[in-house]
Amino acid sequence: MTSTSADSAASSTAAASSSTSARSVTPPGDRPVGALQWQAPTLIRIDEHTTIPSMLEDRVRRSAGRPLIARKQEIGEAWQTVTAQAFYDEVQRVASGLIGMGLEAGARVAIMSRTRYEWTLLDFACWTAGLVPVPIYETSSAEQIAYVLSDTEARLVVAESITTAELVRAAAASLERPPEHVALTVLSLDTGALHTITEAGVGVPREQVAARTAALTTSSTATIVYTSGTTGSPKGTVLSHGNFTDLCSNAHLWMPEIAMGRDSRLLLFLPLAHVFARFLEVFQISGEGVMGHVPDTKNLLSDLASFHPSYLLVVPRVLEKIYNSADARAGNGAAGRVFRWAAKVAVDYSRALDTPAGPSRALRAQRAAADRLVYQRIRALVGDNADWIISGGAPLSPRLAHFYRGLGIPVLEGYGLTETVGPIAVNTPRLSKIGTVGPPLPPMAVRISDEGEILLKGPSVFQGYRHNPEATAAAFTDDGWFRTGDLGSLDRDGYVTITGRAKDVIVTAGGKNVSPAPLEDSLRGHPLISQVVVVGDQRPFVAALITLDAEMLPTWLRSHGLEPLPVSEASSHPQVLASLNRAVQHANAHVSRAESIREIRVLTADFTQANGLLTPSLKVRRGAALKRFAAEIDAIYGGPAGAGS
């Protein structure tokens, strides 16, 4: 196995940074006709034995007695540290138990739980025992659970609660299984699942566990992740140990500031059923820092304050809500004017950082004043120790990115897919351009097709979709490039910009192609707006469906001198509609007239996972929304598409 120390990582990254100005996009004469291509420099090549368990073993060899994980106590705000050695020993005991339960190498073990320490423990125990952990979102329906259980032929399910376990049993009972099929075991974390498993491992020799671990290679299946998808049935994305370990190894070298320092602290609160959180789980454990878990964002501010993370992983909606909350609370009086002045100073200051001259003396003085009045309070919300925010899952508006950098917490926006174990490209502390998702992580290669689609090659690209060779074949070009389905571009420095999803492009009745993402992203920055769906396919103009943010509504109404209103009434209130229309005008200023939104409909209920309009990663299920609100869309245009509208 190839490994490096923190010092050599920093040295390699410095070398990569120093050569940045020399690297370039493939010269035009060497590019495929009509395509743009960029290849990041390869920093490290792993060998076939660099598996996920080997990364944990390396961490124990480097720092057995140092903290690896912090566990929050049930009462109070204290966190108890778990050393690398203690975690490794517990992993070994649980791995022995899984083998003792009769699970053969390669067997699938489903995990259905919120984010918590036990999930990470089970993940590493399964990998150590040569098993394949399969995540199930804890919000999944019985039908979705049954699909995953059937497709993976899971032997064991570890659920979080008694209720979740009963849901799994009901889903399993609905399946038609052949008589010879081995019975499915369902355990619950809240009723002693780990004790049951470890008891089964009594008498299993450590040598048997070691043999399972040693038999793994980078091509061994590490997990099967079912894409939540915005349309259609989920696909089982098969990811190998090498998909994880190659990406982790190079990511540490590419951006050692994040997890290679002993003061690195990551608090996971996004679902571990999502592949990006799973990647960060392995990334943090293979570095030098500490990781903590919280099950949700209910007490996020107090959790951040007590854990003191050095970096955060968020989706843009979290950053939008922090900004919108501060804006709405400030109101329209003197406090509101101060906040909006400070926000403008932050944006101006950040933009000035990208100019040759940098911020002027006057702008620096304004920023210092704004820091005392506003920025310090906002920084305190993220735990007063955060150096970086990593944002992914959806585009972040450039203005918000400038705002956060200007107040002192740079946002490193990235881009990734389930099929690539998460990050494909990411801005780093040294290589960053706001408005892009950064350069590709080495050793990924990115190419833009003639149609503008982002194509990929590299060791983190998945092995295929389980039991679905047709979908696997359709996901690749004839010459082996993975089709992301995303539209984007590459600049001359190799930075990637995402412009939308190919399948979401709207073609108006006049033949104009409109990508809805830029308009939707701009509108979601308004404090009243929760979700937006831009519509107009085969219609004479572009329109939008908008939902209101029920959490922000009372604060906004109060700050604007209005009495409390339910969402159903606020959706038609003249002042609310006037504010939304001003937001639309602002969004329209950045697109052509043919692409601009001419009309809006404010819906009386928000999109949620429960009503099937949001995925577990908080993306809008566009197809479901268009179908659910077909009548509202037709009303905008005076009838169905093609009916003379």
mmCIF file of C-alpha atoms in Angstrom, residues 72 114 269 294-303 551:
data_model
loop_
_atom_site.group_PDB
_atom_site.id
_atom_site.type_symbol
_atom_site.label_atom_id
_atom_site.label_comp_id
_atom_site.label_asym_id
_atom_site.label_seq_id
_atom_site.Cartn_x
_atom_site.Cartn_y
_atom_site.Cartn_z
ATOM 1 C CA LYS A 72 -21.975 13.281 22.252
ATOM 2 C CA ARG A 114 -30.151 8.473 11.021
ATOM 3 C CA PHE A 269 -25.238 15.845 10.315
ATOM 4 C CA VAL A 294 -25.560 14.212 15.179
ATOM 5 C CA PRO A 295 -28.777 12.668 13.834
ATOM 6 C CA ASP A 296 -30.382 15.801 12.412
ATOM 7 C CA THR A 297 -30.287 19.595 12.368
ATOM 8 C CA LYS A 298 -32.862 20.071 15.153
ATOM 9 C CA ASN A 299 -30.214 21.275 17.630
ATOM 10 C CA LEU A 300 -27.575 22.121 15.047
ATOM 11 C CA LEU A 301 -26.557 25.522 16.383
ATOM 12 C CA SER A 302 -25.900 24.213 19.894
ATOM 13 C CA ASP A 303 -24.168 21.122 18.467
ATOM 14 C CA GLU A 551 -40.170 28.872 9.163
#
